[in-house]
Amino acid sequence: MANNTNQAGFASKLGAILAAAGSAVGLGNVWRFPTETGTNGGAAFILIYLLFMVLLAMPIMIAEFAIGRHGQKNVSYSFEKMSGGKKWWKYMGLVPVVSGFLVLSYYAVVAGWTLEYAFQAGINGFAGKMGTQFADDFQAFSSDPLKPLIWLFFMLSLTFGIVAMGVQKGIERGAKIMMPILFIFIAVLVVCSLMLPDASLGLTFLLKPDFSKVTGATALSAMGQAFFSLSVGLCCLCTYACYFRKDIDLIKDGFSVASIDTLVALMSGLIIFPAVYSIPGLQPDAGPSLVFITLPSVFQQVFGGMPAVAYLFSLMFYLLLVMAALTSSISMLEMSAVYFHKKWKITRPQASLGVSLVCLVLGTACSLSFGIWKDVTVFGMGFFDLFDFLVAKFIMPIGGFLTCIFLGWVVDEKVLRSEITNEGTLKQPLYPVFRFIIRYFAPVCILMIFLNELGLFKVIVGLF
């Protein structure tokens, strides 16, 4: 279909939902969520996370949808148009450009690791290894000056190929293929994991809340995970919303996107924790090493007597990670590429290739920071940690905060109401709640996350 700016958009409502869900679903669901859940006590953390997903992350996501669809051209134009001609708001369009370069550069490095582990699983490279060998193997691989770069190149090439084909033939078609496969893999892995001998211990950890472990830090971590799970603040979903049709119900379909994202995270927990608890002595708070060190060892030990099952389980799990990484990296590349495609009047493949090459160079620096460039630091951080710090600690919270201020205090309320109700054709009884959250609740929460991430929240609380 074509929208009112003669720009190709998503051809169907299902395609739009799956593409947006694919953007949200990523390594943060399969890796970061289990890590945060494991280190914050399990079920109680999940309940708080779900609360903030509904009260914080989803409304901001819907806000980004409203802004992007209103302009239906690009993020910069959408902000300027919705502000009523206040031209300086168009510079918010630079948020997805900058964040696209930064986040894709280091995200593609980790995504490349998933390709390596999928390859190792495919050639049965995990068979017969012990726990310490997995730790040594990961250290050797991540610090190698060449191997991670090869997988980084492959991941960026896959991402480029899909984005270069366009919105309908590339992004939408890719989402329609990968998202169903992703869910099939997750469902099979959940069933296998729940059949393990001590799976009940993992289920207890995930489903039986222990609120005695909940602290202020737990609540803030849950709030941050909900915020980062949907990638709000990067204007990534705002970019996709520029391709939405006018008949999309932003609240209802936004709820669908958030539900898919949350379901993937919860099902990932159902895969990982029953498996972890099946090995005596292992703890659920293994941290970031969980996916690349702990789990390969777990799969081999748990299914040691069934080599074929161990092979299939490992292969499906790492292919799942690859697809989760790819669906998100597509949206990251699109954020920057579409800006140059429109601004410089160059073709989509040219813009996508240019951004991919820059990200390859920056990603190379991030990858080498685990090895031969580990002593090269900026502000005391290697390139990988620096990029992650800038995106997670600054760009995302500041972008989300400004989005709330913009939609809650700058945009004419009639314009916002018209966009949310599809020009009055939809009854939206939750609109007053949505507006209250965007104006008051969300900005305060984001400010708390921002201060907490910088280590200033405790200092400020201590003053009172």
Tab-separated table of C-alpha atoms in Angstrom:
chain	number	residue	atom	x	y	z
A	1	MET	CA	0.000	0.000	0.000
A	2	ALA	CA	1.021	3.625	-0.261
A	3	ASN	CA	0.404	6.176	2.423
A	4	ASN	CA	-0.244	9.860	2.038
A	5	THR	CA	3.397	10.643	1.306
A	6	ASN	CA	3.674	8.033	-1.467
A	7	GLN	CA	6.008	6.040	0.736
A	8	ALA	CA	5.829	2.252	0.737
A	9	GLY	CA	4.436	0.987	4.024
A	10	PHE	CA	3.586	-2.353	5.558
A	11	ALA	CA	1.168	-4.184	3.298
A	12	SER	CA	-0.877	-5.722	6.109
A	13	LYS	CA	-1.754	-5.205	9.744
A	14	LEU	CA	-0.248	-8.588	10.629
A	15	GLY	CA	2.978	-7.659	8.888
A	16	ALA	CA	3.159	-4.394	10.824
A	17	ILE	CA	2.598	-6.142	14.165
A	18	LEU	CA	5.139	-8.894	13.456
A	19	ALA	CA	7.731	-6.396	12.224
A	20	ALA	CA	7.300	-4.212	15.322
A	21	ALA	CA	7.367	-7.300	17.554
A	22	GLY	CA	10.488	-8.511	15.759
A	23	SER	CA	12.130	-5.172	16.440
A	24	ALA	CA	11.321	-5.488	20.148
A	25	VAL	CA	12.154	-9.189	20.467
A	26	GLY	CA	15.903	-9.636	20.595
A	27	LEU	CA	18.784	-10.875	22.690
A	28	GLY	CA	17.375	-8.811	25.550
A	29	ASN	CA	14.454	-11.242	25.776
A	30	VAL	CA	16.411	-14.481	25.550
A	31	TRP	CA	19.581	-13.301	27.308
A	32	ARG	CA	19.070	-10.174	29.393
A	33	PHE	CA	15.644	-11.082	30.817
A	34	PRO	CA	16.731	-14.466	32.248
A	35	THR	CA	19.895	-12.829	33.563
A	36	GLU	CA	17.961	-10.047	35.313
A	37	THR	CA	15.393	-12.539	36.612
A	38	GLY	CA	18.112	-14.833	37.944
A	39	THR	CA	19.987	-12.084	39.746
A	40	ASN	CA	16.855	-10.459	41.197
A	41	GLY	CA	15.109	-13.407	42.810
A	42	GLY	CA	12.812	-14.852	40.153
A	43	ALA	CA	9.012	-14.647	40.337
A	44	ALA	CA	8.757	-11.452	42.419
A	45	PHE	CA	10.965	-9.663	39.905
A	46	ILE	CA	8.780	-10.950	37.034
A	47	LEU	CA	5.595	-9.601	38.623
A	48	ILE	CA	7.130	-6.160	39.077
A	49	TYR	CA	8.502	-6.319	35.532
A	50	LEU	CA	5.029	-7.104	34.137
A	51	LEU	CA	3.573	-4.192	36.100
A	52	PHE	CA	6.042	-1.750	34.619
A	53	MET	CA	5.649	-3.274	31.175
A	54	VAL	CA	1.962	-2.293	31.276
A	55	LEU	CA	2.353	1.038	33.082
A	56	LEU	CA	5.573	2.287	31.515
A	57	ALA	CA	7.044	0.560	28.487
A	58	MET	CA	3.868	-0.084	26.521
A	59	PRO	CA	2.494	3.495	26.784
A	60	ILE	CA	5.827	4.919	25.605
A	61	MET	CA	5.846	2.448	22.733
A	62	ILE	CA	2.340	3.571	21.758
A	63	ALA	CA	3.559	7.169	21.985
A	64	GLU	CA	6.321	6.376	19.487
A	65	PHE	CA	3.747	4.689	17.254
A	66	ALA	CA	1.555	7.805	17.330
A	67	ILE	CA	4.422	10.129	16.438
A	68	GLY	CA	5.737	7.988	13.595
A	69	ARG	CA	2.391	7.284	11.979
A	70	HIS	CA	1.339	10.934	12.191
A	71	GLY	CA	4.187	11.963	9.898
A	72	GLN	CA	4.331	8.791	7.756
A	73	LYS	CA	7.581	9.932	6.223
A	74	ASN	CA	10.491	9.798	8.685
A	75	VAL	CA	11.034	10.426	12.390
A	76	SER	CA	12.406	13.945	11.946
A	77	TYR	CA	9.440	15.023	9.824
A	78	SER	CA	6.995	13.317	12.215
A	79	PHE	CA	8.239	15.268	15.232
A	80	GLU	CA	8.205	18.548	13.337
A	81	LYS	CA	4.725	17.971	11.899
A	82	MET	CA	3.168	16.831	15.171
A	83	SER	CA	4.692	19.767	17.080
A	84	GLY	CA	2.753	22.163	14.889
A	85	GLY	CA	5.768	23.470	13.019
A	86	LYS	CA	8.223	23.896	15.922
A	87	LYS	CA	11.237	23.165	13.769
A	88	TRP	CA	13.757	22.408	16.504
A	89	TRP	CA	11.813	19.270	17.437
A	90	LYS	CA	12.861	17.826	14.079
A	91	TYR	CA	16.291	17.241	15.629
A	92	MET	CA	14.721	14.418	17.639
A	93	GLY	CA	14.980	12.640	14.308
A	94	LEU	CA	18.717	12.413	14.905
A	95	VAL	CA	18.126	10.087	17.874
A	96	PRO	CA	17.448	6.992	15.743
A	97	VAL	CA	20.321	7.914	13.417
A	98	VAL	CA	22.934	8.139	16.167
A	99	SER	CA	21.522	5.270	18.213
A	100	GLY	CA	21.254	3.111	15.095
A	101	PHE	CA	24.982	3.409	14.437
A	102	LEU	CA	26.000	2.893	18.057
A	103	VAL	CA	23.678	0.081	19.080
A	104	LEU	CA	24.029	-1.935	15.863
A	105	SER	CA	27.826	-1.703	16.051
A	106	TYR	CA	28.112	-3.477	19.385
A	107	TYR	CA	24.875	-5.503	19.157
A	108	ALA	CA	26.076	-7.100	15.925
A	109	VAL	CA	29.202	-8.283	17.748
A	110	VAL	CA	27.133	-10.291	20.249
A	111	ALA	CA	24.786	-11.354	17.442
A	112	GLY	CA	27.874	-12.658	15.646
A	113	TRP	CA	28.683	-14.740	18.702
A	114	THR	CA	25.270	-16.398	18.362
A	115	LEU	CA	26.154	-17.342	14.769
A	116	GLU	CA	29.397	-18.924	15.979
A	117	TYR	CA	27.580	-20.920	18.645
A	118	ALA	CA	24.866	-21.970	16.192
A	119	PHE	CA	27.647	-23.140	13.865
A	120	GLN	CA	29.384	-25.046	16.687
A	121	ALA	CA	26.077	-26.627	17.668
A	122	GLY	CA	25.463	-27.566	14.020
A	123	ILE	CA	28.797	-29.389	13.693
A	124	ASN	CA	28.274	-30.984	17.137
A	125	GLY	CA	31.201	-29.029	18.528
A	126	PHE	CA	29.850	-29.098	22.082
A	127	ALA	CA	29.820	-32.885	22.416
A	128	GLY	CA	32.040	-34.364	25.130
A	129	LYS	CA	33.135	-31.030	26.613
A	130	MET	CA	33.079	-30.144	30.305
A	131	GLY	CA	32.087	-26.891	32.044
A	132	THR	CA	35.575	-25.381	32.263
A	133	GLN	CA	36.192	-26.074	28.590
A	134	PHE	CA	33.204	-23.934	27.620
A	135	ALA	CA	34.582	-21.030	29.654
A	136	ASP	CA	38.004	-21.404	28.048
A	137	ASP	CA	36.484	-21.733	24.581
A	138	PHE	CA	34.399	-18.589	24.982
A	139	GLN	CA	37.369	-16.601	26.265
A	140	ALA	CA	39.524	-17.781	23.384
A	141	PHE	CA	36.840	-17.056	20.784
A	142	SER	CA	35.741	-13.616	22.036
A	143	SER	CA	39.353	-12.418	22.306
A	144	ASP	CA	40.409	-13.817	18.925
A	145	PRO	CA	41.303	-10.973	16.524
A	146	LEU	CA	39.699	-12.610	13.454
A	147	LYS	CA	36.939	-15.168	14.140
A	148	PRO	CA	34.425	-12.785	15.765
A	149	LEU	CA	34.992	-10.325	12.913
A	150	ILE	CA	34.022	-12.964	10.352
A	151	TRP	CA	30.721	-13.585	12.145
A	152	LEU	CA	30.213	-9.840	12.604
A	153	PHE	CA	30.533	-9.458	8.831
A	154	PHE	CA	28.035	-12.261	8.195
A	155	MET	CA	25.485	-10.807	10.625
A	156	LEU	CA	25.720	-7.328	9.108
A	157	SER	CA	25.500	-8.838	5.618
A	158	LEU	CA	22.293	-10.693	6.502
A	159	THR	CA	20.854	-7.532	8.018
A	160	PHE	CA	21.858	-5.426	5.019
A	161	GLY	CA	20.351	-7.896	2.564
A	162	ILE	CA	16.934	-7.763	4.229
A	163	VAL	CA	16.816	-3.986	4.780
A	164	ALA	CA	18.029	-3.250	1.243
A	165	MET	CA	15.055	-5.139	-0.217
A	166	GLY	CA	12.663	-2.582	1.245
A	167	VAL	CA	9.807	-2.387	3.714
A	168	GLN	CA	7.439	-4.957	2.209
A	169	LYS	CA	9.803	-7.340	0.402
A	170	GLY	CA	12.515	-7.178	3.060
A	171	ILE	CA	11.458	-6.111	6.558
A	172	GLU	CA	7.824	-7.277	6.478
A	173	ARG	CA	8.484	-10.527	4.632
A	174	GLY	CA	11.416	-11.326	6.913
A	175	ALA	CA	9.262	-10.775	10.009
A	176	LYS	CA	6.486	-12.988	8.632
A	177	ILE	CA	8.980	-15.807	8.105
A	178	MET	CA	11.249	-15.481	11.155
A	179	MET	CA	8.738	-14.693	13.906
A	180	PRO	CA	6.620	-17.869	13.431
A	181	ILE	CA	9.797	-19.987	13.234
A	182	LEU	CA	11.077	-18.295	16.383
A	183	PHE	CA	7.884	-19.205	18.245
A	184	ILE	CA	8.005	-22.796	17.000
A	185	PHE	CA	11.571	-23.156	18.268
A	186	ILE	CA	10.664	-21.626	21.622
A	187	ALA	CA	7.623	-23.888	22.037
A	188	VAL	CA	9.630	-27.050	21.281
A	189	LEU	CA	12.449	-26.005	23.619
A	190	VAL	CA	10.000	-25.184	26.435
A	191	VAL	CA	8.404	-28.622	26.168
A	192	CYS	CA	11.810	-30.338	26.220
A	193	SER	CA	12.995	-28.253	29.161
A	194	LEU	CA	9.860	-28.914	31.215
A	195	MET	CA	10.394	-32.673	30.785
A	196	LEU	CA	13.721	-32.543	32.643
A	197	PRO	CA	13.910	-34.329	36.021
A	198	ASP	CA	14.140	-31.250	38.260
A	199	ALA	CA	12.179	-28.868	36.068
A	200	SER	CA	9.792	-28.229	38.970
A	201	LEU	CA	12.561	-26.366	40.815
A	202	GLY	CA	12.951	-24.000	37.879
A	203	LEU	CA	9.189	-23.512	37.700
A	204	THR	CA	9.065	-22.723	41.418
A	205	PHE	CA	11.773	-20.118	40.951
A	206	LEU	CA	9.824	-18.535	38.095
A	207	LEU	CA	6.276	-18.811	39.441
A	208	LYS	CA	6.442	-18.658	43.254
A	209	PRO	CA	7.183	-15.083	44.391
A	210	ASP	CA	9.422	-14.439	47.378
A	211	PHE	CA	8.811	-10.784	48.161
A	212	SER	CA	11.333	-10.846	50.998
A	213	LYS	CA	14.016	-10.570	48.314
A	214	VAL	CA	12.475	-7.449	46.785
A	215	THR	CA	14.382	-4.223	47.363
A	216	GLY	CA	14.310	-0.782	45.809
A	217	ALA	CA	17.086	-1.924	43.485
A	218	THR	CA	14.931	-4.880	42.381
A	219	ALA	CA	12.056	-2.582	41.462
A	220	LEU	CA	14.334	-0.259	39.526
A	221	SER	CA	15.921	-3.198	37.704
A	222	ALA	CA	12.464	-4.487	36.751
A	223	MET	CA	11.490	-1.008	35.570
A	224	GLY	CA	14.652	-0.761	33.503
A	225	GLN	CA	14.166	-4.222	31.976
A	226	ALA	CA	10.607	-3.343	30.937
A	227	PHE	CA	11.867	-0.101	29.428
A	228	PHE	CA	14.740	-1.723	27.537
A	229	SER	CA	12.776	-4.829	26.534
A	230	LEU	CA	10.698	-2.872	24.011
A	231	SER	CA	13.672	-0.688	23.011
A	232	VAL	CA	11.675	2.456	23.690
A	233	GLY	CA	13.647	5.671	23.633
A	234	LEU	CA	15.680	4.774	20.555
A	235	CYS	CA	12.824	5.875	18.253
A	236	CYS	CA	13.227	2.517	16.549
A	237	LEU	CA	9.516	1.741	16.787
A	238	CYS	CA	8.788	5.338	15.809
A	239	THR	CA	10.681	4.625	12.579
A	240	TYR	CA	8.591	1.527	11.886
A	241	ALA	CA	5.384	3.392	12.716
A	242	CYS	CA	6.080	5.703	9.770
A	243	TYR	CA	5.093	2.685	7.633
A	244	PHE	CA	1.855	1.928	9.546
A	245	ARG	CA	-1.481	2.089	7.785
A	246	LYS	CA	-4.102	4.501	9.106
A	247	ASP	CA	-6.374	1.635	10.183
A	248	ILE	CA	-3.891	0.346	12.769
A	249	ASP	CA	-5.357	0.529	16.290
A	250	LEU	CA	-2.315	1.905	18.111
A	251	ILE	CA	-3.427	0.862	21.599
A	252	LYS	CA	-4.845	-2.555	20.737
A	253	ASP	CA	-2.095	-3.513	18.313
A	254	GLY	CA	0.512	-1.975	20.596
A	255	PHE	CA	-0.732	-4.311	23.309
A	256	SER	CA	-0.263	-7.197	20.857
A	257	VAL	CA	3.360	-6.203	20.219
A	258	ALA	CA	4.085	-5.864	23.945
A	259	SER	CA	2.392	-9.211	24.617
A	260	ILE	CA	4.504	-11.000	22.007
A	261	ASP	CA	7.659	-9.435	23.410
A	262	THR	CA	6.762	-10.400	26.987
A	263	LEU	CA	5.702	-13.912	25.998
A	264	VAL	CA	9.071	-14.543	24.341
A	265	ALA	CA	10.865	-13.358	27.498
A	266	LEU	CA	8.760	-15.549	29.809
A	267	MET	CA	9.103	-18.593	27.565
A	268	SER	CA	12.863	-18.048	27.469
A	269	GLY	CA	12.807	-18.312	31.250
A	270	LEU	CA	10.861	-21.569	30.935
A	271	ILE	CA	13.639	-22.887	28.693
A	272	ILE	CA	16.601	-21.776	30.737
A	273	PHE	CA	15.765	-22.150	34.435
A	274	PRO	CA	14.394	-25.723	34.428
A	275	ALA	CA	17.571	-26.708	32.562
A	276	VAL	CA	19.822	-24.826	35.000
A	277	TYR	CA	18.125	-26.371	38.042
A	278	SER	CA	18.607	-29.847	36.559
A	279	ILE	CA	22.331	-29.628	37.317
A	280	PRO	CA	23.164	-29.781	41.056
A	281	GLY	CA	25.226	-26.842	42.264
A	282	LEU	CA	24.304	-24.410	39.489
A	283	GLN	CA	22.612	-21.175	40.492
A	284	PRO	CA	20.128	-19.138	38.414
A	285	ASP	CA	22.180	-15.944	38.779
A	286	ALA	CA	24.956	-16.971	36.397
A	287	GLY	CA	24.805	-13.531	34.803
A	288	PRO	CA	25.851	-12.632	31.252
A	289	SER	CA	27.934	-15.824	30.948
A	290	LEU	CA	24.698	-17.827	31.144
A	291	VAL	CA	24.124	-18.167	27.395
A	292	PHE	CA	27.657	-18.770	26.134
A	293	ILE	CA	29.274	-20.674	29.000
A	294	THR	CA	26.717	-22.117	31.425
A	295	LEU	CA	23.985	-23.291	29.030
A	296	PRO	CA	26.184	-25.227	26.544
A	297	SER	CA	27.526	-27.151	29.519
A	298	VAL	CA	24.017	-27.660	30.916
A	299	PHE	CA	22.711	-29.017	27.609
A	300	GLN	CA	25.535	-31.553	27.412
A	301	GLN	CA	25.152	-32.693	31.015
A	302	VAL	CA	21.355	-32.862	31.049
A	303	PHE	CA	21.092	-34.762	27.777
A	304	GLY	CA	24.387	-36.600	28.126
A	305	GLY	CA	22.699	-39.980	27.745
A	306	MET	CA	20.840	-38.836	24.613
A	307	PRO	CA	23.417	-37.350	22.220
A	308	ALA	CA	20.860	-36.739	19.461
A	309	VAL	CA	18.614	-34.760	21.826
A	310	ALA	CA	21.591	-32.753	23.134
A	311	TYR	CA	22.524	-31.926	19.548
A	312	LEU	CA	19.033	-30.833	18.508
A	313	PHE	CA	18.369	-28.881	21.712
A	314	SER	CA	21.630	-26.938	21.419
A	315	LEU	CA	21.174	-26.268	17.713
A	316	MET	CA	17.583	-25.048	18.095
A	317	PHE	CA	18.472	-22.839	21.044
A	318	TYR	CA	21.281	-21.029	19.254
A	319	LEU	CA	19.301	-20.732	16.035
A	320	LEU	CA	16.621	-19.127	18.201
A	321	LEU	CA	19.205	-16.630	19.439
A	322	VAL	CA	20.317	-15.917	15.867
A	323	MET	CA	16.771	-15.121	14.720
A	324	ALA	CA	16.055	-13.003	17.804
A	325	ALA	CA	19.255	-11.063	17.152
A	326	LEU	CA	18.515	-10.661	13.438
A	327	THR	CA	14.952	-9.355	13.848
A	328	SER	CA	16.282	-6.598	16.108
A	329	SER	CA	19.378	-5.782	14.052
A	330	ILE	CA	17.123	-5.215	11.020
A	331	SER	CA	15.303	-2.402	12.814
A	332	MET	CA	18.597	-0.943	14.065
A	333	LEU	CA	19.964	-0.685	10.536
A	334	GLU	CA	16.670	0.693	9.243
A	335	MET	CA	16.765	3.542	11.799
A	336	SER	CA	19.928	5.045	10.328
A	337	ALA	CA	19.593	3.899	6.707
A	338	VAL	CA	16.149	5.404	6.121
A	339	TYR	CA	17.405	8.815	7.285
A	340	PHE	CA	20.130	8.948	4.614
A	341	HIS	CA	17.817	7.359	2.059
A	342	LYS	CA	15.381	10.254	2.486
A	343	LYS	CA	17.763	13.080	3.375
A	344	TRP	CA	20.368	12.517	0.684
A	345	LYS	CA	17.937	11.148	-1.952
A	346	ILE	CA	20.025	8.009	-2.443
A	347	THR	CA	18.650	4.519	-3.014
A	348	ARG	CA	17.744	2.286	-0.098
A	349	PRO	CA	20.490	-0.275	-0.944
A	350	GLN	CA	23.098	2.524	-1.100
A	351	ALA	CA	22.029	3.951	2.264
A	352	SER	CA	21.885	0.491	3.857
A	353	LEU	CA	25.327	-0.412	2.515
A	354	GLY	CA	26.879	2.841	3.740
A	355	VAL	CA	25.509	2.435	7.252
A	356	SER	CA	26.495	-1.259	7.311
A	357	LEU	CA	30.086	-0.428	6.359
A	358	VAL	CA	30.370	2.214	9.079
A	359	CYS	CA	28.899	-0.241	11.612
A	360	LEU	CA	31.382	-2.877	10.435
A	361	VAL	CA	34.259	-0.516	11.232
A	362	LEU	CA	32.809	0.495	14.607
A	363	GLY	CA	31.853	-3.113	15.351
A	364	THR	CA	35.424	-4.176	14.618
A	365	ALA	CA	36.628	-1.772	17.312
A	366	CYS	CA	34.016	-3.181	19.730
A	367	SER	CA	35.028	-6.756	18.969
A	368	LEU	CA	38.751	-6.105	19.331
A	369	SER	CA	38.119	-4.500	22.725
A	370	PHE	CA	37.736	-8.061	24.068
A	371	GLY	CA	41.180	-8.976	22.782
A	372	ILE	CA	44.120	-7.102	21.345
A	373	TRP	CA	42.517	-3.683	21.982
A	374	LYS	CA	41.405	-4.424	25.543
A	375	ASP	CA	43.842	-1.819	26.856
A	376	VAL	CA	42.534	0.864	24.475
A	377	THR	CA	40.015	2.825	26.506
A	378	VAL	CA	37.912	5.978	26.294
A	379	PHE	CA	36.830	7.402	29.642
A	380	GLY	CA	38.169	4.196	31.191
A	381	MET	CA	36.013	1.929	28.995
A	382	GLY	CA	36.708	-0.242	25.985
A	383	PHE	CA	34.765	0.484	22.791
A	384	PHE	CA	32.133	-2.200	23.428
A	385	ASP	CA	31.431	-1.013	26.972
A	386	LEU	CA	31.510	2.620	25.867
A	387	PHE	CA	28.880	2.123	23.172
A	388	ASP	CA	26.705	0.094	25.524
A	389	PHE	CA	27.041	2.780	28.198
A	390	LEU	CA	26.097	5.597	25.823
A	391	VAL	CA	23.018	3.762	24.498
A	392	ALA	CA	21.710	2.189	27.716
A	393	LYS	CA	22.580	4.945	30.164
A	394	PHE	CA	21.998	8.059	28.055
A	395	ILE	CA	20.314	7.744	24.663
A	396	MET	CA	17.469	5.400	25.653
A	397	PRO	CA	16.351	7.141	28.865
A	398	ILE	CA	16.834	10.646	27.472
A	399	GLY	CA	15.062	9.717	24.218
A	400	GLY	CA	12.162	8.182	26.134
A	401	PHE	CA	11.944	11.169	28.478
A	402	LEU	CA	11.873	13.675	25.620
A	403	THR	CA	9.254	11.605	23.784
A	404	CYS	CA	6.985	11.783	26.839
A	405	ILE	CA	7.562	15.521	27.281
A	406	PHE	CA	6.907	16.090	23.591
A	407	LEU	CA	3.671	14.098	23.405
A	408	GLY	CA	2.436	15.072	26.856
A	409	TRP	CA	3.234	18.781	26.922
A	410	VAL	CA	4.126	20.044	23.435
A	411	VAL	CA	1.676	18.344	21.066
A	412	ASP	CA	-1.831	19.785	20.859
A	413	GLU	CA	-4.104	17.425	22.795
A	414	LYS	CA	-6.585	17.360	19.901
A	415	VAL	CA	-3.858	16.144	17.557
A	416	LEU	CA	-2.873	13.365	19.955
A	417	ARG	CA	-6.462	12.292	20.549
A	418	SER	CA	-7.127	12.236	16.799
A	419	GLU	CA	-4.095	10.008	16.205
A	420	ILE	CA	-4.923	7.569	19.004
A	421	THR	CA	-8.597	7.313	17.978
A	422	ASN	CA	-7.842	7.126	14.238
A	423	GLU	CA	-9.516	10.483	13.675
A	424	GLY	CA	-12.449	9.641	15.919
A	425	THR	CA	-13.322	6.318	14.275
A	426	LEU	CA	-12.243	4.265	17.313
A	427	LYS	CA	-13.500	4.426	20.868
A	428	GLN	CA	-10.492	4.466	23.160
A	429	PRO	CA	-11.703	4.367	26.788
A	430	LEU	CA	-8.107	4.009	27.963
A	431	TYR	CA	-7.008	7.234	26.283
A	432	PRO	CA	-7.223	9.354	29.505
A	433	VAL	CA	-5.087	6.760	31.319
A	434	PHE	CA	-2.588	6.744	28.457
A	435	ARG	CA	-2.323	10.538	28.479
A	436	PHE	CA	-1.850	10.663	32.262
A	437	ILE	CA	0.954	8.091	32.087
A	438	ILE	CA	2.721	9.935	29.264
A	439	ARG	CA	2.413	13.334	30.969
A	440	TYR	CA	3.258	12.413	34.553
A	441	PHE	CA	4.028	8.804	35.464
A	442	ALA	CA	6.412	7.824	32.654
A	443	PRO	CA	8.690	10.895	32.842
A	444	VAL	CA	9.159	10.405	36.596
A	445	CYS	CA	9.915	6.700	36.158
A	446	ILE	CA	12.381	7.345	33.354
A	447	LEU	CA	14.115	9.979	35.442
A	448	MET	CA	14.453	7.443	38.272
A	449	ILE	CA	15.916	4.851	35.877
A	450	PHE	CA	18.336	7.425	34.497
A	451	LEU	CA	19.565	8.473	37.922
A	452	ASN	CA	19.781	4.860	39.084
A	453	GLU	CA	21.829	3.787	36.067
A	454	LEU	CA	24.257	6.615	36.744
A	455	GLY	CA	24.473	5.660	40.415
A	456	LEU	CA	22.898	8.936	41.548
A	457	PHE	CA	19.531	7.637	42.803
A	458	LYS	CA	20.863	6.392	46.128
A	459	VAL	CA	22.790	9.609	46.606
A	460	ILE	CA	19.669	11.741	46.106
A	461	VAL	CA	17.536	9.504	48.359
A	462	GLY	CA	20.251	9.716	51.008
A	463	LEU	CA	19.968	13.498	51.062
A	464	PHE	CA	16.408	13.165	52.357
